[in-house]
Amino acid sequence: MKIGFIGLGVMGQPMAGHLIEAGHDLQLYRVKDKSRPLVDMGGHASDSAREVAEASDVIILMLPDTPDVDGVLFGENGVAEGLSSGKTVIDMSSISPVATRDFASRIASLDCAYLDAPVSGGEAGAKAATLSIMVGGAQQDFDKVLPLFEAMGKNITLVGDVGAGQTAKIANQIIVALTIEAVSEGLLFASKAGADPAKVREAIMGGLASSKILEMHGKRMIDRTFEPGFRISLHQKDINNALESARSLRLALPSTALAQELFNTCAAQGHGELDHSALVRALETMAAHEIGV
């Protein structure tokens, strides 16, 4: 397929690379020094989102937040200006479900298909092409682009209509945030009580408390390795979407709100660009104790 890919950051660059490796012709926008290897692989740098859309059958977005998607789709020289009947837009960013449904309606008015397909798995999953991909949209549109998803991920699910993918991603981010918080509290308690947190983690990995977050992020907390796989600032954005959506549903998410306050504390301490496992630092500040120290 002729594919446009817009957003070549930590996640987008390896995702686009897998599509090139799968034999697809890629038009790329926002190529910077770090993403220049994609051009060396055979991708084509474009000067605008409009140019990408004009040259592509399927346009994929992988952008930080809702306003970024809005601007790339509908701003000057945006995707919408380059669309023609029958093309497909796939937004793989993690943004507001409410905005997603509005964007989809505006793209549909141009006789084009729209899928929201946010991902989970972080930088490691993007590089290994093992992302979980949560999709909202029509079955026929999903079937058409399934080979593209299969080049980037492993667990690919059509959740429901447009917006359902973003709803699933919000649920995912709630669970991830609360599990990071739980692992942080458990390991901090063990360390403060005088036990070796590495040995405690090893012991409970075989029980009901075992999880990928305990495995991966628990080790980060113990080893003090907080280089970002997924930044606190981005998780704050996702949890903000969760809390805003919950308010519109008249739904209380008290533990989610607490996790956001801990992320806010980390950001206030200058840790917003660290990995989200660094949430533990907010709890460590309150305890006046670091894990392993």
Short mmCIF file of C-alpha atoms in Angstrom, two decimals:
data_model
loop_
_atom_site.label_atom_id
_atom_site.label_comp_id
_atom_site.label_asym_id
_atom_site.label_seq_id
_atom_site.Cartn_x
_atom_site.Cartn_y
_atom_site.Cartn_z
CA MET A 1 0.00 0.00 0.00
CA LYS A 2 0.94 3.65 -0.38
CA ILE A 3 1.05 4.81 3.22
CA GLY A 4 1.57 8.18 4.84
CA PHE A 5 3.03 8.26 8.35
CA ILE A 6 2.95 11.44 10.41
CA GLY A 7 4.65 11.55 13.80
CA LEU A 8 8.09 9.95 13.91
CA GLY A 9 8.95 10.10 17.60
CA VAL A 10 9.93 7.41 20.08
CA MET A 11 6.99 5.21 19.07
CA GLY A 12 6.32 6.35 15.52
CA GLN A 13 9.79 5.86 14.12
CA PRO A 14 10.04 2.09 14.75
CA MET A 15 6.41 1.60 13.74
CA ALA A 16 7.04 3.30 10.40
CA GLY A 17 10.22 1.27 10.02
CA HIS A 18 8.30 -2.00 10.29
CA LEU A 19 5.93 -0.87 7.54
CA ILE A 20 8.84 -0.07 5.24
CA GLU A 21 10.38 -3.47 6.04
CA ALA A 22 7.04 -5.08 5.14
CA GLY A 23 7.38 -3.63 1.63
CA HIS A 24 5.05 -0.64 1.81
CA ASP A 25 5.77 2.69 0.11
CA LEU A 26 5.87 5.32 2.89
CA GLN A 27 5.49 9.08 2.70
CA LEU A 28 6.86 10.60 5.90
CA TYR A 29 6.19 13.93 7.55
CA ARG A 30 8.17 15.61 10.33
CA VAL A 31 11.40 13.82 9.44
CA LYS A 32 14.15 15.00 11.80
CA ASP A 33 17.73 13.91 12.35
CA LYS A 34 16.72 11.01 14.59
CA SER A 35 14.20 9.71 12.05
CA ARG A 36 16.46 10.23 9.00
CA PRO A 37 17.26 6.48 8.93
CA LEU A 38 13.69 5.90 7.69
CA VAL A 39 14.59 7.80 4.51
CA ASP A 40 17.72 5.70 4.18
CA MET A 41 15.46 2.61 4.39
CA GLY A 42 13.39 3.84 1.45
CA GLY A 43 10.85 6.22 2.97
CA HIS A 44 10.11 9.55 1.30
CA ALA A 45 10.26 12.82 3.27
CA SER A 46 7.31 15.14 2.61
CA ASP A 47 6.99 18.86 3.25
CA SER A 48 3.47 18.88 4.69
CA ALA A 49 0.65 16.68 5.98
CA ARG A 50 -1.34 17.67 2.90
CA GLU A 51 1.41 16.34 0.63
CA VAL A 52 1.42 13.07 2.57
CA ALA A 53 -2.34 12.67 2.16
CA GLU A 54 -2.27 13.45 -1.55
CA ALA A 55 0.34 10.73 -2.17
CA SER A 56 -1.11 8.02 0.10
CA ASP A 57 -4.03 5.60 0.23
CA VAL A 58 -3.79 5.22 4.02
CA ILE A 59 -2.61 8.00 6.35
CA ILE A 60 -1.39 7.03 9.83
CA LEU A 61 -0.97 9.52 12.68
CA MET A 62 1.15 8.90 15.79
CA LEU A 63 1.09 12.21 17.67
CA PRO A 64 1.33 13.33 21.32
CA ASP A 65 -2.11 14.77 22.11
CA THR A 66 -5.57 15.79 20.90
CA PRO A 67 -4.61 19.33 19.72
CA ASP A 68 -1.72 17.88 17.69
CA VAL A 69 -4.08 15.51 15.87
CA ASP A 70 -6.59 18.32 15.29
CA GLY A 71 -3.91 20.57 13.81
CA VAL A 72 -2.41 17.91 11.55
CA LEU A 73 -5.81 16.81 10.27
CA PHE A 74 -7.57 20.14 9.84
CA GLY A 75 -4.95 22.89 10.02
CA GLU A 76 -3.42 24.74 7.09
CA ASN A 77 -1.83 22.23 4.67
CA GLY A 78 -3.33 19.49 6.82
CA VAL A 79 -4.37 15.97 5.94
CA ALA A 80 -7.98 16.93 5.17
CA GLU A 81 -6.84 19.25 2.38
CA GLY A 82 -5.08 16.36 0.64
CA LEU A 83 -7.75 13.70 0.97
CA SER A 84 -9.83 12.33 -1.87
CA SER A 85 -12.68 9.85 -1.88
CA GLY A 86 -11.90 6.33 -0.65
CA LYS A 87 -8.80 7.05 1.42
CA THR A 88 -8.38 5.90 5.03
CA VAL A 89 -7.13 7.83 8.05
CA ILE A 90 -5.83 5.85 11.03
CA ASP A 91 -5.10 7.74 14.23
CA MET A 92 -2.80 5.64 16.43
CA SER A 93 -2.27 8.48 18.92
CA SER A 94 -3.80 8.33 22.41
CA ILE A 95 -6.34 11.15 22.57
CA SER A 96 -9.84 12.07 23.72
CA PRO A 97 -12.64 9.68 22.64
CA VAL A 98 -15.02 12.65 22.32
CA ALA A 99 -12.68 14.50 19.96
CA THR A 100 -12.04 11.26 18.07
CA ARG A 101 -15.71 10.89 17.17
CA ASP A 102 -15.81 14.50 15.97
CA PHE A 103 -12.69 14.02 13.84
CA ALA A 104 -14.12 10.83 12.36
CA SER A 105 -17.36 12.59 11.40
CA ARG A 106 -15.46 15.38 9.64
CA ILE A 107 -13.29 12.89 7.73
CA ALA A 108 -16.38 10.82 6.79
CA SER A 109 -17.91 13.95 5.23
CA LEU A 110 -15.00 13.81 2.76
CA ASP A 111 -16.01 10.25 1.80
CA CYS A 112 -13.02 8.76 3.61
CA ALA A 113 -12.79 6.11 6.31
CA TYR A 114 -11.50 6.75 9.84
CA LEU A 115 -10.15 4.34 12.45
CA ASP A 116 -8.85 5.14 15.91
CA ALA A 117 -6.16 2.61 16.85
CA PRO A 118 -4.16 3.59 19.94
CA VAL A 119 -1.45 1.23 21.11
CA SER A 120 0.04 -0.19 24.29
CA GLY A 121 3.47 -1.69 24.78
CA GLY A 122 5.72 1.34 24.91
CA GLU A 123 8.97 1.86 23.08
CA ALA A 124 9.99 -1.76 23.56
CA GLY A 125 6.78 -3.01 21.94
CA ALA A 126 7.11 -0.55 19.07
CA LYS A 127 10.66 -1.70 18.35
CA ALA A 128 9.77 -5.40 18.59
CA ALA A 129 6.50 -5.02 16.60
CA THR A 130 4.60 -6.56 19.53
CA LEU A 131 2.25 -3.68 20.30
CA SER A 132 -1.30 -4.25 21.48
CA ILE A 133 -3.53 -2.30 19.09
CA MET A 134 -7.06 -1.30 20.16
CA VAL A 135 -9.20 -0.30 17.19
CA GLY A 136 -12.45 1.59 16.78
CA GLY A 137 -14.23 1.73 13.43
CA ALA A 138 -16.17 -0.25 10.83
CA GLN A 139 -15.38 -3.92 10.24
CA GLN A 140 -14.72 -3.47 6.51
CA ASP A 141 -12.28 -0.63 7.16
CA PHE A 142 -10.51 -2.69 9.83
CA ASP A 143 -10.21 -5.69 7.51
CA LYS A 144 -8.70 -3.53 4.77
CA VAL A 145 -5.81 -2.28 6.91
CA LEU A 146 -5.31 -5.32 9.17
CA PRO A 147 -2.03 -6.25 7.38
CA LEU A 148 -0.64 -2.87 8.40
CA PHE A 149 -1.53 -3.48 12.04
CA GLU A 150 0.01 -6.94 11.84
CA ALA A 151 3.31 -5.40 10.75
CA MET A 152 3.37 -3.29 13.92
CA GLY A 153 1.73 -5.40 16.61
CA LYS A 154 0.59 -8.79 17.86
CA ASN A 155 -2.58 -8.35 19.93
CA ILE A 156 -4.94 -6.56 17.53
CA THR A 157 -8.59 -6.13 18.51
CA LEU A 158 -11.50 -4.36 16.84
CA VAL A 159 -13.17 -3.14 20.04
CA GLY A 160 -16.20 -1.45 18.50
CA ASP A 161 -17.27 1.65 16.60
CA VAL A 162 -15.16 4.80 16.21
CA GLY A 163 -13.98 5.98 19.64
CA ALA A 164 -13.96 2.50 21.16
CA GLY A 165 -10.24 2.16 20.58
CA GLN A 166 -9.54 5.33 22.56
CA THR A 167 -11.90 4.17 25.30
CA ALA A 168 -9.99 0.90 25.57
CA LYS A 169 -6.69 2.79 25.72
CA ILE A 170 -7.95 4.95 28.56
CA ALA A 171 -8.97 1.82 30.47
CA ASN A 172 -5.50 0.42 29.81
CA GLN A 173 -3.80 3.57 31.09
CA ILE A 174 -5.93 3.61 34.25
CA ILE A 175 -4.92 0.03 35.03
CA VAL A 176 -1.25 0.68 34.24
CA ALA A 177 -1.11 3.80 36.44
CA LEU A 178 -2.76 2.09 39.40
CA THR A 179 -0.55 -0.98 39.07
CA ILE A 180 2.59 1.19 38.99
CA GLU A 181 1.32 2.89 42.14
CA ALA A 182 0.65 -0.47 43.82
CA VAL A 183 4.09 -1.85 42.92
CA SER A 184 5.66 1.37 44.18
CA GLU A 185 3.91 1.12 47.55
CA GLY A 186 4.70 -2.58 47.95
CA LEU A 187 8.40 -2.27 47.18
CA LEU A 188 8.74 0.92 49.21
CA PHE A 189 7.14 -0.81 52.20
CA ALA A 190 9.48 -3.79 51.84
CA SER A 191 12.54 -1.56 51.63
CA LYS A 192 11.55 0.66 54.56
CA ALA A 193 10.86 -2.45 56.66
CA GLY A 194 14.43 -3.62 56.08
CA ALA A 195 13.91 -6.34 53.48
CA ASP A 196 15.84 -6.53 50.22
CA PRO A 197 13.34 -5.16 47.64
CA ALA A 198 15.00 -7.16 44.85
CA LYS A 199 14.47 -10.39 46.79
CA VAL A 200 10.90 -9.40 47.67
CA ARG A 201 10.18 -8.74 44.00
CA GLU A 202 11.68 -12.11 43.08
CA ALA A 203 9.60 -13.88 45.73
CA ILE A 204 6.26 -12.38 44.73
CA MET A 205 6.82 -12.72 40.98
CA GLY A 206 5.63 -16.32 41.31
CA GLY A 207 2.39 -15.43 43.10
CA LEU A 208 -0.88 -13.63 42.47
CA ALA A 209 0.84 -10.23 42.60
CA SER A 210 2.91 -11.08 39.53
CA SER A 211 2.51 -8.70 36.59
CA LYS A 212 4.48 -7.28 33.71
CA ILE A 213 4.67 -4.00 35.61
CA LEU A 214 6.17 -5.72 38.66
CA GLU A 215 8.58 -7.49 36.32
CA MET A 216 9.66 -4.48 34.25
CA HIS A 217 8.93 -1.38 36.29
CA GLY A 218 9.63 -2.97 39.65
CA LYS A 219 13.15 -3.64 38.40
CA ARG A 220 13.44 -0.03 37.20
CA MET A 221 12.49 1.19 40.67
CA ILE A 222 15.08 -1.04 42.35
CA ASP A 223 17.83 -0.33 39.83
CA ARG A 224 16.98 3.42 39.68
CA THR A 225 16.82 3.35 35.87
CA PHE A 226 14.15 5.84 34.87
CA GLU A 227 15.16 6.63 31.28
CA PRO A 228 11.84 7.06 29.50
CA GLY A 229 10.10 4.23 27.75
CA PHE A 230 6.84 6.11 28.36
CA ARG A 231 7.15 9.53 29.97
CA ILE A 232 5.25 10.71 33.05
CA SER A 233 4.09 13.77 31.08
CA LEU A 234 2.39 11.55 28.49
CA HIS A 235 0.75 9.38 31.13
CA GLN A 236 -0.53 12.57 32.79
CA LYS A 237 -2.17 13.46 29.48
CA ASP A 238 -3.85 10.04 29.25
CA ILE A 239 -5.11 10.19 32.83
CA ASN A 240 -6.42 13.69 32.22
CA ASN A 241 -8.44 12.24 29.31
CA ALA A 242 -9.68 9.53 31.68
CA LEU A 243 -10.81 11.98 34.36
CA GLU A 244 -12.45 14.33 31.84
CA SER A 245 -14.31 11.42 30.26
CA ALA A 246 -15.34 10.17 33.70
CA ARG A 247 -16.79 13.56 34.57
CA SER A 248 -18.86 13.55 31.40
CA LEU A 249 -20.14 10.09 32.38
CA ARG A 250 -20.78 11.19 36.00
CA LEU A 251 -18.40 8.47 37.08
CA ALA A 252 -16.08 8.57 40.11
CA LEU A 253 -12.52 7.30 39.60
CA PRO A 254 -10.97 8.08 43.00
CA SER A 255 -7.84 5.93 42.70
CA THR A 256 -7.17 7.25 39.22
CA ALA A 257 -7.35 10.80 40.58
CA LEU A 258 -4.85 9.84 43.30
CA ALA A 259 -2.43 8.40 40.72
CA GLN A 260 -2.67 11.65 38.76
CA GLU A 261 -1.77 13.64 41.89
CA LEU A 262 1.32 11.47 42.32
CA PHE A 263 2.27 12.07 38.69
CA ASN A 264 1.68 15.80 39.29
CA THR A 265 4.01 15.65 42.29
CA CYS A 266 6.72 14.07 40.16
CA ALA A 267 6.26 16.71 37.47
CA ALA A 268 6.51 19.47 40.11
CA GLN A 269 9.81 17.95 41.22
CA GLY A 270 11.13 18.16 37.65
CA HIS A 271 10.64 14.48 36.82
CA GLY A 272 7.95 14.82 34.13
CA GLU A 273 10.23 13.53 31.37
CA LEU A 274 11.25 10.41 33.27
CA ASP A 275 9.64 7.01 32.73
CA HIS A 276 6.24 6.62 34.38
CA SER A 277 7.74 4.06 36.76
CA ALA A 278 9.34 7.11 38.43
CA LEU A 279 5.93 7.70 40.06
CA VAL A 280 7.61 5.89 42.96
CA ARG A 281 9.65 9.05 43.59
CA ALA A 282 6.56 10.90 44.81
CA LEU A 283 5.94 8.19 47.41
CA GLU A 284 9.62 8.09 48.32
CA THR A 285 9.54 11.84 48.99
CA MET A 286 6.65 11.40 51.41
CA ALA A 287 8.44 8.50 53.11
CA ALA A 288 11.84 10.22 53.18
CA HIS A 289 13.22 6.89 51.94
CA GLU A 290 14.35 5.53 48.58
CA ILE A 291 13.90 1.90 47.59
CA GLY A 292 17.12 0.01 48.10
CA VAL A 293 18.75 2.75 50.18
#
